[in-house]
Structures are given as structure tokens and as C-alpha cells.
PDB file of N, CA and C in Angstrom:
ATOM      1  N   MET A   1      28.385  -7.745 -62.071  1.00 50.00           N
ATOM      2  CA  MET A   1      27.303  -7.192 -61.091  1.00 50.00           C
ATOM      3  C   MET A   1      27.798  -6.477 -59.801  1.00 50.00           C
ATOM      4  N   SER A   2      27.063  -5.357 -59.528  1.00 51.00           N
ATOM      5  CA  SER A   2      27.860  -4.746 -58.423  1.00 51.00           C
ATOM      6  C   SER A   2      27.081  -4.908 -57.057  1.00 51.00           C
ATOM      7  N   ASP A   3      27.595  -4.765 -56.010  1.00 54.00           N
ATOM      8  CA  ASP A   3      27.194  -5.004 -54.653  1.00 54.00           C
ATOM      9  C   ASP A   3      25.884  -4.141 -54.319  1.00 54.00           C
ATOM     10  N   ASP A   4      25.587  -3.004 -54.833  1.00 55.00           N
ATOM     11  CA  ASP A   4      24.563  -2.069 -54.842  1.00 55.00           C
ATOM     12  C   ASP A   4      23.247  -2.785 -54.954  1.00 55.00           C
ATOM     13  N   THR A   5      23.130  -3.519 -55.947  1.00 55.00           N
ATOM     14  CA  THR A   5      21.880  -4.300 -56.338  1.00 55.00           C
ATOM     15  C   THR A   5      21.544  -5.229 -55.410  1.00 55.00           C
ATOM     16  N   ALA A   6      22.435  -5.811 -54.600  1.00 55.00           N
ATOM     17  CA  ALA A   6      22.150  -6.662 -53.614  1.00 55.00           C
ATOM     18  C   ALA A   6      21.632  -6.273 -52.525  1.00 55.00           C
ATOM     19  N   SER A   7      21.970  -4.945 -52.013  1.00 60.00           N
ATOM     20  CA  SER A   7      21.647  -4.243 -50.974  1.00 60.00           C
ATOM     21  C   SER A   7      20.207  -3.456 -51.067  1.00 60.00           C
ATOM     22  N   ALA A   8      19.631  -3.199 -52.220  1.00 58.00           N
ATOM     23  CA  ALA A   8      18.580  -2.338 -52.523  1.00 58.00           C
ATOM     24  C   ALA A   8      17.554  -3.007 -52.028  1.00 58.00           C
ATOM     25  N   PRO A   9      16.520  -2.291 -51.312  1.00 65.00           N
ATOM     26  CA  PRO A   9      15.400  -2.891 -50.686  1.00 65.00           C
ATOM     27  C   PRO A   9      14.254  -3.416 -51.775  1.00 65.00           C
ATOM     28  N   ALA A  10      13.676  -4.339 -51.589  1.00 78.00           N
ATOM     29  CA  ALA A  10      12.354  -4.928 -52.328  1.00 78.00           C
ATOM     30  C   ALA A  10      11.273  -3.855 -52.235  1.00 78.00           C
ATOM     31  N   GLY A  11      10.749  -3.550 -53.547  1.00 88.00           N
ATOM     32  CA  GLY A  11       9.482  -2.897 -53.431  1.00 88.00           C
ATOM     33  C   GLY A  11      10.007  -1.269 -53.562  1.00 88.00           C
ATOM     34  N   PRO A  12       8.912  -0.534 -53.407  1.00 93.00           N
ATOM     35  CA  PRO A  12       9.179   0.936 -53.503  1.00 93.00           C
ATOM     36  C   PRO A  12      10.069   1.675 -52.377  1.00 93.00           C
ATOM     37  N   VAL A  13      10.767   2.670 -52.763  1.00 95.00           N
ATOM     38  CA  VAL A  13      11.553   3.269 -51.686  1.00 95.00           C
ATOM     39  C   VAL A  13      11.087   4.664 -51.927  1.00 95.00           C
ATOM     40  N   ARG A  14      11.032   5.513 -50.771  1.00 96.00           N
ATOM     41  CA  ARG A  14      10.757   6.951 -50.605  1.00 96.00           C
ATOM     42  C   ARG A  14      11.899   7.635 -49.808  1.00 96.00           C
ATOM     43  N   THR A  15      12.002   8.988 -49.990  1.00 97.00           N
ATOM     44  CA  THR A  15      13.100   9.685 -49.327  1.00 97.00           C
ATOM     45  C   THR A  15      12.283  10.630 -48.312  1.00 97.00           C
ATOM     46  N   CYS A  16      12.744  10.662 -47.012  1.00 97.00           N
ATOM     47  CA  CYS A  16      12.427  11.575 -46.110  1.00 97.00           C
ATOM     48  C   CYS A  16      12.622  12.972 -46.437  1.00 97.00           C
ATOM     49  N   VAL A  17      11.746  14.120 -46.406  1.00 97.00           N
ATOM     50  CA  VAL A  17      12.045  15.381 -46.814  1.00 97.00           C
ATOM     51  C   VAL A  17      12.874  15.850 -45.665  1.00 97.00           C
ATOM     52  N   GLY A  18      13.024  15.473 -44.602  1.00 96.00           N
ATOM     53  CA  GLY A  18      13.541  15.924 -43.532  1.00 96.00           C
ATOM     54  C   GLY A  18      15.207  15.502 -43.276  1.00 96.00           C
ATOM     55  N   CYS A  19      15.312  14.379 -43.282  1.00 97.00           N
ATOM     56  CA  CYS A  19      16.733  13.921 -43.262  1.00 97.00           C
ATOM     57  C   CYS A  19      17.383  13.256 -44.466  1.00 97.00           C
ATOM     58  N   ARG A  20      16.558  13.147 -45.481  1.00 97.00           N
ATOM     59  CA  ARG A  20      16.835  12.683 -46.799  1.00 97.00           C
ATOM     60  C   ARG A  20      17.442  11.425 -46.802  1.00 97.00           C
ATOM     61  N   GLN A  21      16.958  10.482 -45.893  1.00 97.00           N
ATOM     62  CA  GLN A  21      17.291   9.155 -45.947  1.00 97.00           C
ATOM     63  C   GLN A  21      16.416   8.418 -46.544  1.00 97.00           C
ATOM     64  N   ARG A  22      16.540   7.393 -47.479  1.00 96.00           N
ATOM     65  CA  ARG A  22      15.843   6.609 -48.140  1.00 96.00           C
ATOM     66  C   ARG A  22      15.322   5.394 -47.394  1.00 96.00           C
ATOM     67  N   GLU A  23      13.834   5.052 -47.429  1.00 95.00           N
ATOM     68  CA  GLU A  23      13.455   4.129 -46.377  1.00 95.00           C
ATOM     69  C   GLU A  23      12.136   3.420 -47.338  1.00 95.00           C
ATOM     70  N   SER A  24      11.596   2.345 -46.865  1.00 94.00           N
ATOM     71  CA  SER A  24      10.461   1.789 -47.506  1.00 94.00           C
ATOM     72  C   SER A  24       9.327   2.603 -46.843  1.00 94.00           C
ATOM     73  N   PRO A  25       8.109   2.925 -47.694  1.00 94.00           N
ATOM     74  CA  PRO A  25       6.936   3.652 -47.371  1.00 94.00           C
ATOM     75  C   PRO A  25       6.475   3.238 -45.735  1.00 94.00           C
ATOM     76  N   SER A  26       6.477   2.174 -45.660  1.00 93.00           N
ATOM     77  CA  SER A  26       6.107   1.747 -44.144  1.00 93.00           C
ATOM     78  C   SER A  26       6.890   2.374 -42.908  1.00 93.00           C
ATOM     79  N   ALA A  27       8.061   2.781 -43.480  1.00 95.00           N
ATOM     80  CA  ALA A  27       8.710   3.541 -42.253  1.00 95.00           C
ATOM     81  C   ALA A  27       8.335   5.026 -42.026  1.00 95.00           C
ATOM     82  N   LEU A  28       7.708   5.471 -43.292  1.00 96.00           N
ATOM     83  CA  LEU A  28       7.628   6.941 -43.271  1.00 96.00           C
ATOM     84  C   LEU A  28       6.169   7.150 -43.303  1.00 96.00           C
ATOM     85  N   VAL A  29       5.900   8.388 -43.028  1.00 96.00           N
ATOM     86  CA  VAL A  29       4.398   9.021 -43.147  1.00 96.00           C
ATOM     87  C   VAL A  29       4.285   9.907 -44.266  1.00 96.00           C
ATOM     88  N   ARG A  30       2.927   9.849 -44.878  1.00 97.00           N
ATOM     89  CA  ARG A  30       2.722  10.551 -45.960  1.00 97.00           C
ATOM     90  C   ARG A  30       2.113  12.081 -45.637  1.00 97.00           C
ATOM     91  N   ILE A  31       2.627  12.909 -46.046  1.00 97.00           N
ATOM     92  CA  ILE A  31       2.062  14.316 -45.846  1.00 97.00           C
ATOM     93  C   ILE A  31       1.558  15.099 -47.371  1.00 97.00           C
ATOM     94  N   VAL A  32       0.492  15.722 -46.970  1.00 96.00           N
ATOM     95  CA  VAL A  32      -0.168  16.329 -48.200  1.00 96.00           C
ATOM     96  C   VAL A  32      -0.617  17.658 -47.915  1.00 96.00           C
ATOM     97  N   ALA A  33      -0.900  18.453 -48.705  1.00 95.00           N
ATOM     98  CA  ALA A  33      -1.385  19.798 -48.641  1.00 95.00           C
ATOM     99  C   ALA A  33      -2.839  19.708 -48.861  1.00 95.00           C
ATOM    100  N   GLY A  34      -3.585  20.363 -47.839  1.00 90.00           N
ATOM    101  CA  GLY A  34      -5.034  20.489 -47.724  1.00 90.00           C
ATOM    102  C   GLY A  34      -5.444  21.853 -47.534  1.00 90.00           C
ATOM    103  N   VAL A  35      -6.485  22.312 -47.998  1.00 86.00           N
ATOM    104  CA  VAL A  35      -7.221  23.812 -47.672  1.00 86.00           C
ATOM    105  C   VAL A  35      -8.130  23.586 -46.513  1.00 86.00           C
ATOM    106  N   SER A  36      -7.901  24.385 -45.673  1.00 79.00           N
ATOM    107  CA  SER A  36      -8.735  24.500 -44.246  1.00 79.00           C
ATOM    108  C   SER A  36     -10.081  25.215 -44.643  1.00 79.00           C
ATOM    109  N   ASP A  37     -10.966  25.187 -43.773  1.00 77.00           N
ATOM    110  CA  ASP A  37     -12.302  26.034 -43.961  1.00 77.00           C
ATOM    111  C   ASP A  37     -11.927  27.565 -44.134  1.00 77.00           C
ATOM    112  N   THR A  38     -10.921  28.046 -43.461  1.00 83.00           N
ATOM    113  CA  THR A  38     -10.595  29.674 -43.648  1.00 83.00           C
ATOM    114  C   THR A  38     -10.043  29.915 -44.744  1.00 83.00           C
ATOM    115  N   GLY A  39      -9.503  28.803 -45.794  1.00 84.00           N
ATOM    116  CA  GLY A  39      -9.006  29.080 -46.990  1.00 84.00           C
ATOM    117  C   GLY A  39      -7.382  29.080 -47.095  1.00 84.00           C
ATOM    118  N   THR A  40      -6.793  28.591 -45.834  1.00 87.00           N
ATOM    119  CA  THR A  40      -5.370  28.516 -45.736  1.00 87.00           C
ATOM    120  C   THR A  40      -4.959  27.016 -45.985  1.00 87.00           C
ATOM    121  N   VAL A  41      -3.831  27.144 -46.770  1.00 92.00           N
ATOM    122  CA  VAL A  41      -3.202  25.895 -47.059  1.00 92.00           C
ATOM    123  C   VAL A  41      -2.344  25.246 -46.289  1.00 92.00           C
ATOM    124  N   GLY A  42      -2.611  24.130 -45.740  1.00 93.00           N
ATOM    125  CA  GLY A  42      -1.645  23.648 -44.568  1.00 93.00           C
ATOM    126  C   GLY A  42      -1.477  22.024 -44.935  1.00 93.00           C
ATOM    127  N   ALA A  43      -0.355  21.521 -44.313  1.00 94.00           N
ATOM    128  CA  ALA A  43       0.248  20.411 -44.406  1.00 94.00           C
ATOM    129  C   ALA A  43      -0.347  19.420 -43.435  1.00 94.00           C
ATOM    130  N   VAL A  44      -1.132  18.267 -43.895  1.00 93.00           N
ATOM    131  CA  VAL A  44      -1.472  17.312 -42.861  1.00 93.00           C
ATOM    132  C   VAL A  44      -0.912  15.973 -43.182  1.00 93.00           C
ATOM    133  N   VAL A  45      -1.155  15.152 -42.127  1.00 94.00           N
ATOM    134  CA  VAL A  45      -0.550  13.643 -42.358  1.00 94.00           C
ATOM    135  C   VAL A  45      -1.778  12.907 -42.967  1.00 94.00           C
ATOM    136  N   ASP A  46      -1.368  12.173 -43.955  1.00 95.00           N
ATOM    137  CA  ASP A  46      -2.236  11.296 -44.430  1.00 95.00           C
ATOM    138  C   ASP A  46      -2.132  10.016 -44.016  1.00 95.00           C
ATOM    139  N   HIS A  47      -2.877   9.519 -42.949  1.00 93.00           N
ATOM    140  CA  HIS A  47      -2.660   8.278 -42.140  1.00 93.00           C
ATOM    141  C   HIS A  47      -3.044   7.166 -43.125  1.00 93.00           C
ATOM    142  N   ARG A  48      -4.006   7.199 -43.838  1.00 94.00           N
ATOM    143  CA  ARG A  48      -4.265   6.037 -44.726  1.00 94.00           C
ATOM    144  C   ARG A  48      -3.700   5.974 -45.971  1.00 94.00           C
ATOM    145  N   ARG A  49      -2.918   7.031 -46.453  1.00 94.00           N
ATOM    146  CA  ARG A  49      -2.149   7.124 -47.585  1.00 94.00           C
ATOM    147  C   ARG A  49      -3.030   6.925 -48.849  1.00 94.00           C
ATOM    148  N   ARG A  50      -4.176   7.728 -48.798  1.00 95.00           N
ATOM    149  CA  ARG A  50      -5.256   7.658 -49.719  1.00 95.00           C
ATOM    150  C   ARG A  50      -5.641   9.111 -50.239  1.00 95.00           C
ATOM    151  N   LEU A  51      -5.285  10.067 -49.543  1.00 94.00           N
ATOM    152  CA  LEU A  51      -5.772  11.474 -49.925  1.00 94.00           C
ATOM    153  C   LEU A  51      -5.304  11.868 -51.150  1.00 94.00           C
ATOM    154  N   PRO A  52      -5.992  12.499 -52.058  1.00 94.00           N
ATOM    155  CA  PRO A  52      -5.472  12.966 -53.238  1.00 94.00           C
ATOM    156  C   PRO A  52      -4.606  13.944 -53.384  1.00 94.00           C
ATOM    157  N   GLY A  53      -3.660  14.175 -54.399  1.00 92.00           N
ATOM    158  CA  GLY A  53      -2.621  15.175 -54.526  1.00 92.00           C
ATOM    159  C   GLY A  53      -1.301  14.699 -54.315  1.00 92.00           C
ATOM    160  N   ARG A  54      -0.459  15.492 -54.302  1.00 94.00           N
ATOM    161  CA  ARG A  54       1.120  15.219 -54.198  1.00 94.00           C
ATOM    162  C   ARG A  54       1.503  14.969 -52.772  1.00 94.00           C
ATOM    163  N   GLY A  55       2.283  13.991 -52.514  1.00 96.00           N
ATOM    164  CA  GLY A  55       2.606  13.823 -51.199  1.00 96.00           C
ATOM    165  C   GLY A  55       4.175  13.833 -50.972  1.00 96.00           C
ATOM    166  N   ALA A  56       4.483  14.225 -49.633  1.00 97.00           N
ATOM    167  CA  ALA A  56       5.918  14.341 -49.505  1.00 97.00           C
ATOM    168  C   ALA A  56       5.983  12.972 -48.209  1.00 97.00           C
ATOM    169  N   TRP A  57       6.987  12.624 -47.982  1.00 97.00           N
ATOM    170  CA  TRP A  57       7.450  11.658 -46.876  1.00 97.00           C
ATOM    171  C   TRP A  57       8.342  12.019 -46.039  1.00 97.00           C
ATOM    172  N   LEU A  58       7.990  11.461 -44.666  1.00 96.00           N
ATOM    173  CA  LEU A  58       8.869  11.937 -43.391  1.00 96.00           C
ATOM    174  C   LEU A  58       8.740  10.972 -42.526  1.00 96.00           C
ATOM    175  N   HIS A  59       9.850  10.977 -41.819  1.00 96.00           N
ATOM    176  CA  HIS A  59       9.929   9.910 -40.730  1.00 96.00           C
ATOM    177  C   HIS A  59       9.228  10.434 -39.717  1.00 96.00           C
ATOM    178  N   PRO A  60       8.558   9.584 -38.926  1.00 94.00           N
ATOM    179  CA  PRO A  60       7.649  10.073 -37.766  1.00 94.00           C
ATOM    180  C   PRO A  60       8.407  10.615 -36.535  1.00 94.00           C
ATOM    181  N   ASP A  61       9.380  11.551 -36.718  1.00 93.00           N
ATOM    182  CA  ASP A  61      10.221  11.854 -35.575  1.00 93.00           C
ATOM    183  C   ASP A  61      10.210  13.496 -35.791  1.00 93.00           C
ATOM    184  N   ALA A  62      10.089  14.071 -34.631  1.00 93.00           N
ATOM    185  CA  ALA A  62      10.299  15.515 -34.400  1.00 93.00           C
ATOM    186  C   ALA A  62      11.394  16.198 -35.192  1.00 93.00           C
ATOM    187  N   THR A  63      12.568  15.393 -34.943  1.00 95.00           N
ATOM    188  CA  THR A  63      13.793  16.080 -35.597  1.00 95.00           C
ATOM    189  C   THR A  63      13.698  15.981 -37.280  1.00 95.00           C
ATOM    190  N   CYS A  64      13.310  15.224 -37.686  1.00 96.00           N
ATOM    191  CA  CYS A  64      13.093  15.146 -39.154  1.00 96.00           C
ATOM    192  C   CYS A  64      12.108  16.488 -39.621  1.00 96.00           C
ATOM    193  N   LEU A  65      11.119  16.454 -38.731  1.00 96.00           N
ATOM    194  CA  LEU A  65      10.207  17.535 -39.114  1.00 96.00           C
ATOM    195  C   LEU A  65      10.898  18.920 -38.890  1.00 96.00           C
ATOM    196  N   GLN A  66      11.713  19.069 -37.973  1.00 95.00           N
ATOM    197  CA  GLN A  66      12.429  20.502 -37.688  1.00 95.00           C
ATOM    198  C   GLN A  66      13.407  20.618 -38.668  1.00 95.00           C
ATOM    199  N   GLN A  67      14.060  19.487 -39.369  1.00 97.00           N
ATOM    200  CA  GLN A  67      14.957  19.660 -40.646  1.00 97.00           C
ATOM    201  C   GLN A  67      14.207  20.096 -41.682  1.00 97.00           C
ATOM    202  N   ALA A  68      13.009  19.497 -41.955  1.00 96.00           N
ATOM    203  CA  ALA A  68      12.253  19.852 -43.143  1.00 96.00           C
ATOM    204  C   ALA A  68      11.705  21.220 -43.136  1.00 96.00           C
ATOM    205  N   GLU A  69      11.271  21.684 -41.883  1.00 95.00           N
ATOM    206  CA  GLU A  69      10.809  23.095 -41.709  1.00 95.00           C
ATOM    207  C   GLU A  69      11.982  23.924 -42.064  1.00 95.00           C
ATOM    208  N   ARG A  70      13.017  23.777 -41.477  1.00 96.00           N
ATOM    209  CA  ARG A  70      14.209  24.841 -41.624  1.00 96.00           C
ATOM    210  C   ARG A  70      14.733  24.648 -43.103  1.00 96.00           C
ATOM    211  N   ARG A  71      14.683  23.569 -43.823  1.00 95.00           N
ATOM    212  CA  ARG A  71      15.023  23.465 -45.134  1.00 95.00           C
ATOM    213  C   ARG A  71      13.907  24.071 -46.248  1.00 95.00           C
ATOM    214  N   ARG A  72      12.811  24.208 -45.614  1.00 94.00           N
ATOM    215  CA  ARG A  72      11.514  24.799 -46.430  1.00 94.00           C
ATOM    216  C   ARG A  72      11.185  23.517 -47.380  1.00 94.00           C
ATOM    217  N   ALA A  73      11.319  22.265 -46.982  1.00 96.00           N
ATOM    218  CA  ALA A  73      11.171  21.345 -48.210  1.00 96.00           C
ATOM    219  C   ALA A  73       9.644  21.050 -48.403  1.00 96.00           C
ATOM    220  N   PHE A  74       8.894  21.121 -47.449  1.00 96.00           N
ATOM    221  CA  PHE A  74       7.386  20.789 -47.653  1.00 96.00           C
ATOM    222  C   PHE A  74       6.886  21.614 -48.839  1.00 96.00           C
ATOM    223  N   GLY A  75       7.058  22.911 -49.100  1.00 93.00           N
ATOM    224  CA  GLY A  75       6.682  23.721 -50.227  1.00 93.00           C
ATOM    225  C   GLY A  75       7.141  23.133 -51.480  1.00 93.00           C
ATOM    226  N   ARG A  76       8.340  23.050 -51.690  1.00 94.00           N
ATOM    227  CA  ARG A  76       9.046  22.310 -52.759  1.00 94.00           C
ATOM    228  C   ARG A  76       8.294  20.889 -53.178  1.00 94.00           C
ATOM    229  N   ALA A  77       8.353  20.102 -52.010  1.00 96.00           N
ATOM    230  CA  ALA A  77       7.739  18.706 -52.369  1.00 96.00           C
ATOM    231  C   ALA A  77       6.445  18.575 -52.648  1.00 96.00           C
ATOM    232  N   LEU A  78       5.649  19.425 -51.968  1.00 96.00           N
ATOM    233  CA  LEU A  78       4.179  19.497 -52.292  1.00 96.00           C
ATOM    234  C   LEU A  78       3.770  20.475 -53.554  1.00 96.00           C
ATOM    235  N   ARG A  79       4.843  21.156 -53.949  1.00 95.00           N
ATOM    236  CA  ARG A  79       4.703  22.297 -55.076  1.00 95.00           C
ATOM    237  C   ARG A  79       3.602  23.181 -54.771  1.00 95.00           C
ATOM    238  N   VAL A  80       3.534  23.700 -53.572  1.00 93.00           N
ATOM    239  CA  VAL A  80       2.658  24.847 -52.912  1.00 93.00           C
ATOM    240  C   VAL A  80       3.457  26.024 -53.092  1.00 93.00           C
ATOM    241  N   THR A  81       2.929  27.188 -53.528  1.00 89.00           N
ATOM    242  CA  THR A  81       3.504  28.458 -53.648  1.00 89.00           C
ATOM    243  C   THR A  81       2.804  29.176 -52.482  1.00 89.00           C
ATOM    244  N   GLY A  82       3.517  30.222 -52.090  1.00 87.00           N
ATOM    245  CA  GLY A  82       2.988  30.882 -50.854  1.00 87.00           C
ATOM    246  C   GLY A  82       3.258  30.171 -49.474  1.00 87.00           C
ATOM    247  N   PRO A  83       2.599  30.845 -48.442  1.00 90.00           N
ATOM    248  CA  PRO A  83       2.755  30.085 -47.191  1.00 90.00           C
ATOM    249  C   PRO A  83       2.055  28.846 -47.117  1.00 90.00           C
ATOM    250  N   LEU A  84       2.641  27.907 -46.091  1.00 92.00           N
ATOM    251  CA  LEU A  84       2.039  26.626 -46.049  1.00 92.00           C
ATOM    252  C   LEU A  84       2.126  26.534 -44.404  1.00 92.00           C
ATOM    253  N   ASP A  85       0.885  26.471 -43.814  1.00 92.00           N
ATOM    254  CA  ASP A  85       0.740  26.207 -42.294  1.00 92.00           C
ATOM    255  C   ASP A  85       0.872  24.856 -41.857  1.00 92.00           C
ATOM    256  N   LEU A  86       1.908  24.725 -40.917  1.00 93.00           N
ATOM    257  CA  LEU A  86       2.460  23.570 -40.592  1.00 93.00           C
ATOM    258  C   LEU A  86       2.222  23.213 -39.109  1.00 93.00           C
ATOM    259  N   SER A  87       1.181  23.717 -38.644  1.00 91.00           N
ATOM    260  CA  SER A  87       0.803  23.662 -37.136  1.00 91.00           C
ATOM    261  C   SER A  87       0.349  22.273 -37.024  1.00 91.00           C
ATOM    262  N   ALA A  88      -0.522  21.687 -37.788  1.00 90.00           N
ATOM    263  CA  ALA A  88      -1.044  20.431 -37.729  1.00 90.00           C
ATOM    264  C   ALA A  88      -0.026  19.432 -37.621  1.00 90.00           C
ATOM    265  N   LEU A  89       0.987  19.499 -38.347  1.00 92.00           N
ATOM    266  CA  LEU A  89       2.175  18.666 -38.274  1.00 92.00           C
ATOM    267  C   LEU A  89       2.884  18.798 -36.922  1.00 92.00           C
ATOM    268  N   ALA A  90       3.076  20.026 -36.431  1.00 91.00           N
ATOM    269  CA  ALA A  90       3.833  20.141 -34.950  1.00 91.00           C
ATOM    270  C   ALA A  90       2.837  19.752 -33.985  1.00 91.00           C
ATOM    271  N   ARG A  91       1.645  19.599 -34.191  1.00 91.00           N
ATOM    272  CA  ARG A  91       0.739  18.943 -33.115  1.00 91.00           C
ATOM    273  C   ARG A  91       0.954  17.630 -33.199  1.00 91.00           C
ATOM    274  N   GLU A  92       0.941  16.777 -34.402  1.00 90.00           N
ATOM    275  CA  GLU A  92       0.980  15.381 -34.761  1.00 90.00           C
ATOM    276  C   GLU A  92       2.178  14.735 -34.154  1.00 90.00           C
ATOM    277  N   PHE A  93       3.612  15.686 -34.447  1.00 87.00           N
ATOM    278  CA  PHE A  93       4.819  15.007 -34.007  1.00 87.00           C
ATOM    279  C   PHE A  93       5.180  15.733 -32.561  1.00 87.00           C
ATOM    280  N   ALA A  94       4.457  16.410 -31.886  1.00 83.00           N
ATOM    281  CA  ALA A  94       4.856  16.894 -30.551  1.00 83.00           C
ATOM    282  C   ALA A  94       5.195  15.487 -29.589  1.00 83.00           C
ATOM    283  N   PRO A  95       6.153  15.799 -28.826  1.00 73.00           N
ATOM    284  CA  PRO A  95       6.357  14.574 -27.924  1.00 73.00           C
ATOM    285  C   PRO A  95       5.560  14.471 -26.863  1.00 73.00           C
TER     286      PRO A  95
END
């Protein structure tokens, strides 16, 4: 028996798209793609974790948001082609 199984957290584990650290879902926020009234696709925080569609997980930290933006991780994680408006996330994670 390896020591890795002893340190594995119980329950589901998600990976932050910014820093790539694995955490329990309670330590992360879920991000989904939504279509606005103007027809643009934007990333929004799913506070209740119930919105339909594919989700990406992120630490509630501006640094992780910046890393995810720089790596263009949201488009890949959410499987969105074309531009993705991240202004709602920037407002949500503003200090």
C-alpha cells in the first residue's frame, strides 16, 4: 500500500484552472459560460453550483484568475470557441 492513498482527500477533488492545484470543491468556485442579452458569451460565477453546462473551477483569488486568463484556460475548460468575456469575473474577484 502506498502513502499516496492515505493523503488523498475524501470525496470529490477539483483542479483550479489558474494555479492547477487540486482542492475539494468547497475551496473553489464554479465558473460557467453564459450568453448575455447582447449575444456575447461570458464567464460567470455559479454561486449555487447549479447552473447548466460545463464548469471550470477556480480559487476565489485574483491571482488565480490572472493566471487562468494568461493561460487562456477558461476557453479550453468550458469548451468555448471564440472570444469569452471575462469582465464579470474581474468584477467578482476585484479586491
